[in-house]
């Protein structure tokens, strides 16, 4: 038994913010951002909108692509839930008209979508669900400090979603095996210091801007490359594939240099690398489904998916692209 992909959709907010626009209020330049990250623009959600809005739109598109809304669970990967309580997935399920089905969030930050795929595969394997809507949706610009040039240029907003059903491991669309991992000793390298149970937001936290994302960029970069390469190798070994079996590498779209470093070390040639980071920036849990939706994948292509993010958390999986049309 395997989870099999049968539909995919995406959504982005209407507003595009270019590097040049950011440079009007930040001490940065379009040239710096392009050469260090490969990012040219990002989509930014308007004030008053939230992750659920993007998740509902991407989810509806994925259901349309799958040809029906007969799902019995929603798994939403997000770092930026609309509220800390409750999780955002139940509202998304209700707004999609899916009724009172199982619905919950998964937070593994930028590795969230791969974690959510594995979670959904578990729901299918145990018979808890027959068909699952898996969404990665983020409003990362809400947790990014607009005055911190080290992070504000990196992140963007968006959502991607897939519909999974129970099927066979050898049919097109089958996902797996998986490799998942974490390193909590390095949790502080990429974190929002305040706003959780340990340190609620108070006046001191606000003055320190501790309610925003903090990142040790250089060390995160090193960890991202090392972990995605090791995790990719593990999952290839587990499946008995070599890197030559991979038609397209779909890495977490953190930035172009990380993607190139991972692909170089794995030995994936340039024409087999999927990248849309120039258009979206880093959309965290939304980045892999957005990349899958945009890549123009052909049925039968064999994919290696690998992601890394705060936690530190990482995950990889393999799949063969089915005959579907993105919505
Ligand atoms: N514009 C202009 N200058 C900037 C800048 C910006 N947006 N951001 C940082 N700088 C400056 C720094 O202040 C530093 O100046 P200094 O030398 O005077 O102190 C200089 O550029 C070099 O900074 P450094 O941190 O060494 O740059 P870098 O080559 O490491 O690139 C990142 C910075 C953030 C692009 C890089 O570390 C990175 O990609 N990290 C991983 C980030 C990521 O993807 N995280 C999410 C993973 S899921």
CSV table of C-alpha atoms and ligand atoms in Angstrom, one decimal:
chain,number,residue,atom,x,y,z
A,1,UNK,CA,0.0,0.0,0.0
A,2,UNK,CA,1.1,3.5,-0.8
A,3,UNK,CA,-0.2,7.1,-0.7
A,4,UNK,CA,-1.0,8.1,-4.3
A,5,UNK,CA,-1.2,11.6,-5.6
A,6,UNK,CA,-4.3,12.4,-7.6
A,7,UNK,CA,-4.6,16.2,-7.7
A,8,UNK,CA,-2.6,19.4,-7.1
A,9,UNK,CA,-3.4,23.1,-6.7
A,10,UNK,CA,-1.9,26.3,-5.6
A,11,UNK,CA,-2.7,29.9,-4.5
A,12,UNK,CA,-0.8,33.1,-4.0
A,13,UNK,CA,-2.0,36.5,-2.7
A,14,UNK,CA,-2.4,39.1,-5.5
A,15,UNK,CA,0.3,41.5,-4.3
A,16,UNK,CA,3.9,41.1,-5.6
A,17,UNK,CA,6.8,42.9,-3.8
A,18,UNK,CA,10.0,43.2,-5.8
A,19,UNK,CA,13.5,43.5,-4.3
A,20,UNK,CA,13.6,47.1,-5.5
A,21,UNK,CA,10.4,47.8,-3.5
A,22,UNK,CA,12.0,46.3,-0.4
A,23,UNK,CA,15.1,48.4,-1.0
A,24,UNK,CA,13.0,51.5,-0.6
A,25,UNK,CA,12.7,50.8,3.2
A,26,UNK,CA,15.6,48.4,3.9
A,27,UNK,CA,19.3,48.9,3.5
A,28,UNK,CA,19.6,46.4,0.7
A,29,UNK,CA,19.7,46.2,-3.1
A,30,UNK,CA,18.1,44.1,-5.8
A,31,UNK,CA,21.6,43.0,-6.9
A,32,UNK,CA,22.6,41.8,-3.3
A,33,UNK,CA,19.4,39.8,-2.9
A,34,UNK,CA,19.6,38.2,-6.4
A,35,UNK,CA,23.2,37.2,-6.2
A,36,UNK,CA,23.0,35.9,-2.6
A,37,UNK,CA,19.6,34.2,-2.8
A,38,UNK,CA,18.4,34.0,-6.4
A,39,UNK,CA,15.2,35.7,-5.2
A,40,UNK,CA,13.7,38.5,-7.4
A,41,UNK,CA,10.2,38.9,-5.9
A,42,UNK,CA,7.8,37.4,-3.5
A,43,UNK,CA,4.0,37.4,-3.0
A,44,UNK,CA,2.8,39.2,0.2
A,45,UNK,CA,-0.6,38.7,1.8
A,46,UNK,CA,-2.6,41.8,2.6
A,47,UNK,CA,-3.1,42.8,6.3
A,48,UNK,CA,-6.3,41.2,7.5
A,49,UNK,CA,-5.9,38.0,5.5
A,50,UNK,CA,-4.4,34.9,6.9
A,51,UNK,CA,-3.0,31.4,6.2
A,52,UNK,CA,-6.5,29.9,6.1
A,53,UNK,CA,-7.5,32.1,3.1
A,54,UNK,CA,-4.6,30.8,1.0
A,55,UNK,CA,-5.1,27.3,2.3
A,56,UNK,CA,-8.8,27.3,1.2
A,57,UNK,CA,-8.0,28.6,-2.3
A,58,UNK,CA,-5.1,26.1,-2.8
A,59,UNK,CA,-7.2,23.3,-1.3
A,60,UNK,CA,-10.2,24.0,-3.6
A,61,UNK,CA,-7.9,24.0,-6.6
A,62,UNK,CA,-6.4,20.6,-5.6
A,63,UNK,CA,-9.8,19.1,-5.1
A,64,UNK,CA,-10.8,20.4,-8.6
A,65,UNK,CA,-7.6,18.9,-10.0
A,66,UNK,CA,-8.5,15.6,-8.4
A,67,UNK,CA,-12.0,15.7,-9.8
A,68,UNK,CA,-13.9,15.7,-6.5
A,69,UNK,CA,-14.1,16.6,-2.9
A,70,UNK,CA,-14.5,13.2,-1.4
A,71,UNK,CA,-11.8,13.6,1.2
A,72,UNK,CA,-12.1,12.5,4.8
A,73,UNK,CA,-9.1,14.3,6.4
A,74,UNK,CA,-7.2,17.6,6.0
A,75,UNK,CA,-3.6,17.9,7.1
A,76,UNK,CA,-2.3,21.5,7.0
A,77,UNK,CA,1.4,22.1,7.2
A,78,UNK,CA,2.0,25.6,8.4
A,79,UNK,CA,4.4,27.7,10.5
A,80,UNK,CA,2.0,30.6,10.5
A,81,UNK,CA,-1.4,29.4,11.8
A,82,UNK,CA,-4.1,32.1,11.8
A,83,UNK,CA,-4.1,31.7,15.6
A,84,UNK,CA,-2.1,29.7,18.1
A,85,UNK,CA,-5.4,28.1,19.2
A,86,UNK,CA,-7.2,26.4,17.5
A,87,UNK,CA,-5.3,24.8,14.7
A,88,UNK,CA,-6.2,26.3,11.3
A,89,UNK,CA,-7.1,23.1,9.4
A,90,UNK,CA,-10.6,22.6,10.9
A,91,UNK,CA,-11.6,26.1,9.7
A,92,UNK,CA,-10.1,25.3,6.3
A,93,UNK,CA,-12.1,22.0,6.1
A,94,UNK,CA,-15.3,23.8,7.1
A,95,UNK,CA,-14.8,26.6,4.5
A,96,UNK,CA,-14.1,24.0,1.8
A,97,UNK,CA,-17.5,22.4,2.7
A,98,UNK,CA,-15.9,19.2,3.8
A,99,UNK,CA,-18.1,18.8,6.9
A,100,UNK,CA,-16.9,17.5,10.2
A,101,UNK,CA,-13.9,15.4,9.0
A,102,UNK,CA,-10.5,15.0,10.8
A,103,UNK,CA,-8.4,18.1,10.4
A,104,UNK,CA,-5.3,19.3,12.1
A,105,UNK,CA,-2.1,21.3,11.6
A,106,UNK,CA,1.5,19.9,11.3
A,107,UNK,CA,4.3,22.3,12.3
A,108,UNK,CA,7.7,21.2,11.0
A,109,UNK,CA,8.4,24.7,9.5
A,110,UNK,CA,10.1,24.5,6.1
A,111,UNK,CA,10.1,20.7,6.2
A,112,UNK,CA,6.4,20.7,7.1
A,113,UNK,CA,5.0,19.6,3.7
A,114,UNK,CA,7.1,16.4,3.7
A,115,UNK,CA,6.2,15.7,7.3
A,116,UNK,CA,2.5,16.3,6.3
A,117,UNK,CA,2.8,13.9,3.4
A,118,UNK,CA,4.2,11.2,5.7
A,119,UNK,CA,1.4,11.9,8.2
A,120,UNK,CA,-1.2,11.6,5.5
A,121,UNK,CA,0.4,8.3,4.3
A,122,UNK,CA,0.0,7.0,7.9
A,123,UNK,CA,-3.7,8.0,8.0
A,124,UNK,CA,-4.2,6.1,4.7
A,125,UNK,CA,-2.2,3.1,5.9
A,126,UNK,CA,-4.1,2.7,9.1
A,127,UNK,CA,-7.5,3.2,7.5
A,128,UNK,CA,-8.3,6.4,9.4
A,129,UNK,CA,-8.8,8.0,6.0
A,130,UNK,CA,-9.4,6.9,2.5
A,131,UNK,CA,-8.5,10.2,0.8
A,132,UNK,CA,-6.6,13.1,2.4
A,133,UNK,CA,-6.1,16.7,1.4
A,134,UNK,CA,-2.6,17.8,2.3
A,135,UNK,CA,-2.0,21.6,2.3
A,136,UNK,CA,1.2,23.6,2.8
A,137,UNK,CA,0.2,27.3,3.4
A,138,UNK,CA,2.1,30.2,4.9
A,139,UNK,CA,2.0,33.9,5.6
A,140,UNK,CA,5.7,34.1,6.4
A,141,UNK,CA,5.8,37.8,5.9
A,142,UNK,CA,3.7,38.2,9.1
A,143,UNK,CA,6.4,36.7,11.3
A,144,UNK,CA,9.4,38.3,9.5
A,145,UNK,CA,10.8,41.5,10.9
A,146,UNK,CA,10.3,44.1,8.2
A,147,UNK,CA,13.3,46.1,9.6
A,148,UNK,CA,15.7,43.1,9.5
A,149,UNK,CA,17.4,42.9,6.1
A,150,UNK,CA,18.9,39.5,6.9
A,151,UNK,CA,15.5,37.8,6.9
A,152,UNK,CA,13.0,40.2,5.4
A,153,UNK,CA,14.3,39.7,1.9
A,154,UNK,CA,14.1,35.9,2.1
A,155,UNK,CA,10.5,34.9,2.8
A,156,UNK,CA,7.2,35.1,0.9
A,157,UNK,CA,3.5,33.9,1.2
A,158,UNK,CA,1.6,31.3,-0.7
A,159,UNK,CA,0.0,27.8,-0.6
A,160,UNK,CA,0.0,24.5,-2.4
A,161,UNK,CA,-2.1,21.5,-1.9
A,162,UNK,CA,-2.4,17.8,-3.0
A,163,UNK,CA,-5.0,15.1,-2.7
A,164,UNK,CA,-3.7,11.7,-1.7
A,165,UNK,CA,-5.6,8.4,-1.9
A,166,UNK,CA,-4.7,4.8,-0.9
A,167,UNK,CA,-3.1,2.9,-3.7
A,168,UNK,CA,-0.3,0.6,-4.8
A,169,UNK,CA,3.4,1.4,-4.4
A,170,UNK,CA,4.0,0.6,-8.1
A,171,UNK,CA,1.4,2.9,-9.7
A,172,UNK,CA,2.1,6.4,-11.0
A,173,UNK,CA,1.7,9.0,-8.2
A,174,UNK,CA,2.8,6.7,-5.4
A,175,UNK,CA,4.8,8.5,-2.7
A,176,UNK,CA,7.5,7.0,-0.6
A,177,UNK,CA,9.6,5.8,1.1
A,178,UNK,CA,10.2,8.6,3.5
A,179,UNK,CA,13.2,9.9,5.6
A,180,UNK,CA,12.4,12.3,8.4
A,181,UNK,CA,14.7,13.8,11.0
A,182,UNK,CA,15.3,16.5,13.5
A,183,UNK,CA,18.1,18.2,15.6
A,184,UNK,CA,16.6,20.0,18.6
A,185,UNK,CA,20.0,20.9,19.9
A,186,UNK,CA,20.1,23.5,17.1
A,187,UNK,CA,16.6,24.9,17.7
A,188,UNK,CA,17.8,28.4,18.4
A,189,UNK,CA,19.5,28.9,15.0
A,190,UNK,CA,16.1,29.8,13.5
A,191,UNK,CA,13.4,30.6,15.9
A,192,UNK,CA,10.8,33.2,17.1
A,193,UNK,CA,12.0,33.8,20.7
A,194,UNK,CA,8.8,35.1,22.1
A,195,UNK,CA,5.1,34.3,21.7
A,196,UNK,CA,4.9,30.8,22.9
A,197,UNK,CA,4.4,29.2,26.4
A,198,UNK,CA,8.0,29.9,27.6
A,199,UNK,CA,8.1,33.5,26.8
A,200,UNK,CA,4.8,35.3,26.1
A,201,UNK,CA,4.9,38.5,24.2
A,202,UNK,CA,5.3,41.5,26.6
A,203,UNK,CA,6.6,45.0,26.3
A,204,UNK,CA,10.2,43.8,26.6
A,205,UNK,CA,9.8,41.2,23.9
A,206,UNK,CA,8.3,43.8,21.6
A,207,UNK,CA,11.1,46.2,22.3
A,208,UNK,CA,13.6,43.5,21.4
A,209,UNK,CA,11.6,42.5,18.4
A,210,UNK,CA,11.6,39.0,19.9
A,211,UNK,CA,8.2,38.3,18.4
A,212,UNK,CA,9.8,38.0,15.0
A,213,UNK,CA,11.9,35.3,13.3
A,214,UNK,CA,15.6,35.3,14.3
A,215,UNK,CA,18.1,33.5,12.1
A,216,UNK,CA,21.8,32.6,12.1
A,217,UNK,CA,21.9,32.7,8.3
A,218,UNK,CA,25.4,31.2,7.8
A,219,UNK,CA,24.9,28.2,10.2
A,220,UNK,CA,21.4,27.5,8.8
A,221,UNK,CA,22.9,27.5,5.3
A,222,UNK,CA,25.5,24.9,6.3
A,223,UNK,CA,22.9,22.7,8.1
A,224,UNK,CA,20.4,23.0,5.3
A,225,UNK,CA,22.9,21.7,2.7
A,226,UNK,CA,24.4,18.9,4.9
A,227,UNK,CA,21.0,17.6,6.1
A,228,UNK,CA,19.2,17.7,2.8
A,229,UNK,CA,22.1,15.8,1.1
A,230,UNK,CA,22.2,13.2,3.8
A,231,UNK,CA,18.4,12.7,3.9
A,232,UNK,CA,18.2,12.5,0.1
A,233,UNK,CA,20.9,9.7,0.1
A,234,UNK,CA,19.0,7.8,2.8
A,235,UNK,CA,15.7,7.8,1.0
A,236,UNK,CA,17.4,6.8,-2.3
A,237,UNK,CA,19.1,3.9,-0.5
A,238,UNK,CA,15.9,2.9,1.1
A,239,UNK,CA,14.2,2.7,-2.3
A,240,UNK,CA,17.1,1.1,-4.1
A,241,UNK,CA,17.4,4.1,-6.4
A,242,UNK,CA,20.6,5.8,-7.5
A,243,UNK,CA,20.8,9.5,-8.3
A,244,UNK,CA,20.6,8.6,-12.0
A,245,UNK,CA,17.1,7.3,-11.4
A,246,UNK,CA,16.0,10.8,-10.4
A,247,UNK,CA,14.5,12.8,-13.3
A,248,UNK,CA,13.8,16.0,-11.3
A,249,UNK,CA,15.1,17.2,-7.9
A,250,UNK,CA,12.4,19.2,-6.1
A,251,UNK,CA,14.2,20.7,-3.1
A,252,UNK,CA,12.8,23.1,-0.6
A,253,UNK,CA,13.0,26.6,-2.2
A,254,UNK,CA,14.9,28.4,0.5
A,255,UNK,CA,17.3,30.0,-1.8
A,256,UNK,CA,19.1,29.3,-5.1
A,257,UNK,CA,22.6,28.9,-3.6
A,258,UNK,CA,21.3,26.2,-1.1
A,259,UNK,CA,19.5,24.4,-4.0
A,260,UNK,CA,22.6,24.5,-6.2
A,261,UNK,CA,24.9,23.2,-3.4
A,262,UNK,CA,22.5,20.3,-2.6
A,263,UNK,CA,22.2,19.4,-6.3
A,264,UNK,CA,25.9,19.7,-6.9
A,265,UNK,CA,26.8,17.4,-4.0
A,266,UNK,CA,24.1,14.8,-5.0
A,267,UNK,CA,25.3,15.0,-8.6
A,268,UNK,CA,22.0,16.2,-10.1
A,269,UNK,CA,22.7,18.0,-13.5
A,270,UNK,CA,21.2,21.5,-13.9
A,271,UNK,CA,18.5,20.5,-16.3
A,272,UNK,CA,17.0,18.2,-13.7
A,273,UNK,CA,16.7,20.8,-10.9
A,274,UNK,CA,13.3,22.4,-10.2
A,275,UNK,CA,13.5,26.0,-9.0
A,276,UNK,CA,10.9,28.8,-8.7
A,277,UNK,CA,12.5,30.6,-5.8
A,278,UNK,CA,13.1,33.7,-8.0
A,279,UNK,CA,9.3,34.3,-8.1
A,280,UNK,CA,8.2,33.3,-4.6
A,281,UNK,CA,11.1,33.6,-2.2
A,282,UNK,CA,11.1,31.0,0.7
A,283,UNK,CA,7.4,30.1,1.3
A,284,UNK,CA,8.3,27.5,4.0
A,285,UNK,CA,5.8,24.6,4.1
A,286,UNK,CA,4.2,25.9,0.8
A,287,UNK,CA,7.4,25.7,-1.2
A,288,UNK,CA,7.5,22.1,-2.3
A,289,UNK,CA,3.8,21.9,-3.4
A,290,UNK,CA,4.2,25.3,-5.2
A,291,UNK,CA,7.3,23.9,-7.0
A,292,UNK,CA,5.5,20.7,-7.9
A,293,UNK,CA,2.5,22.7,-9.3
A,294,UNK,CA,4.7,25.0,-11.4
A,295,UNK,CA,7.4,22.6,-12.7
A,296,UNK,CA,5.6,21.3,-15.7
A,297,UNK,CA,6.3,17.8,-14.7
A,298,UNK,CA,5.6,15.0,-17.2
A,299,UNK,CA,3.8,11.8,-16.3
A,300,UNK,CA,6.3,9.0,-15.4
A,301,UNK,CA,9.0,11.4,-14.2
A,302,UNK,CA,10.7,10.2,-11.0
A,303,UNK,CA,11.1,12.9,-8.4
A,304,UNK,CA,13.3,13.4,-5.3
A,305,UNK,CA,11.6,15.7,-2.8
A,306,UNK,CA,13.8,17.1,0.0
A,307,UNK,CA,13.2,19.8,2.6
A,308,UNK,CA,14.9,21.4,5.6
A,309,UNK,CA,13.9,24.1,8.1
A,310,UNK,CA,13.8,25.3,11.6
A,311,UNK,CA,13.7,22.7,14.4
A,312,UNK,CA,16.0,21.8,12.9
A,313,UNK,CA,13.8,19.5,10.9
A,314,UNK,CA,14.2,17.7,7.6
A,315,UNK,CA,12.5,15.2,5.4
A,316,UNK,CA,12.8,13.5,2.0
A,317,UNK,CA,10.7,11.3,-0.2
A,318,UNK,CA,10.4,9.9,-3.7
A,319,UNK,CA,7.6,9.7,-6.1
A,320,UNK,CA,6.6,9.1,-9.8
A,321,UNK,CA,4.6,11.9,-11.3
A,322,UNK,CA,1.1,10.8,-12.3
A,323,UNK,CA,-1.2,11.9,-15.2
A,324,UNK,CA,-2.8,15.0,-13.6
A,325,UNK,CA,-3.3,18.7,-14.4
A,326,UNK,CA,-2.4,21.3,-11.8
A,327,UNK,CA,-5.2,23.8,-10.9
B,1,LIG,N1,21.2,43.3,1.8
B,1,LIG,C1,22.4,43.8,1.9
B,1,LIG,N2,23.3,43.3,2.8
B,1,LIG,C2,22.9,42.3,3.6
B,1,LIG,C3,21.6,41.8,3.6
B,1,LIG,C4,20.7,42.3,2.6
B,1,LIG,N3,19.5,41.9,2.5
B,1,LIG,N4,21.6,40.8,4.5
B,1,LIG,C5,22.8,40.8,5.1
B,1,LIG,N5,23.6,41.7,4.6
B,1,LIG,C6,25.0,42.0,4.9
B,1,LIG,C7,25.4,41.5,6.2
B,1,LIG,O1,25.0,42.5,7.2
B,1,LIG,C8,26.8,41.4,6.1
B,1,LIG,O2,27.4,42.7,6.3
B,1,LIG,P1,28.8,42.8,7.1
B,1,LIG,O3,29.8,42.0,6.4
B,1,LIG,O4,29.0,44.3,7.0
B,1,LIG,O5,28.4,42.4,8.5
B,1,LIG,C9,27.1,40.9,4.7
B,1,LIG,O6,25.8,41.2,4.0
B,1,LIG,C10,27.3,39.5,4.5
B,1,LIG,O7,26.4,38.8,5.3
B,1,LIG,P2,26.5,37.3,5.5
B,1,LIG,O8,25.5,36.8,6.5
B,1,LIG,O9,27.9,36.8,5.5
B,1,LIG,O10,25.9,36.9,4.0
B,1,LIG,P3,25.8,35.4,3.5
B,1,LIG,O11,26.6,35.3,2.2
B,1,LIG,O12,25.9,34.4,4.5
B,1,LIG,O13,24.3,35.5,2.9
B,1,LIG,C11,22.1,34.7,3.6
B,1,LIG,C12,23.2,35.7,3.9
B,1,LIG,C13,21.0,35.0,4.6
B,1,LIG,C14,21.6,34.9,2.2
B,1,LIG,C15,22.7,33.3,3.8
B,1,LIG,O14,23.4,33.1,5.0
B,1,LIG,C16,21.7,32.2,3.6
B,1,LIG,O15,21.2,32.0,2.5
B,1,LIG,N6,21.3,31.5,4.8
B,1,LIG,C17,20.3,30.6,4.8
B,1,LIG,C18,19.0,31.3,4.9
B,1,LIG,C19,17.8,30.4,4.6
B,1,LIG,O16,17.6,30.0,3.5
B,1,LIG,N7,17.1,30.1,5.7
B,1,LIG,C20,15.9,29.3,5.7
B,1,LIG,C21,16.2,27.9,5.6
B,1,LIG,S1,14.8,27.0,5.7
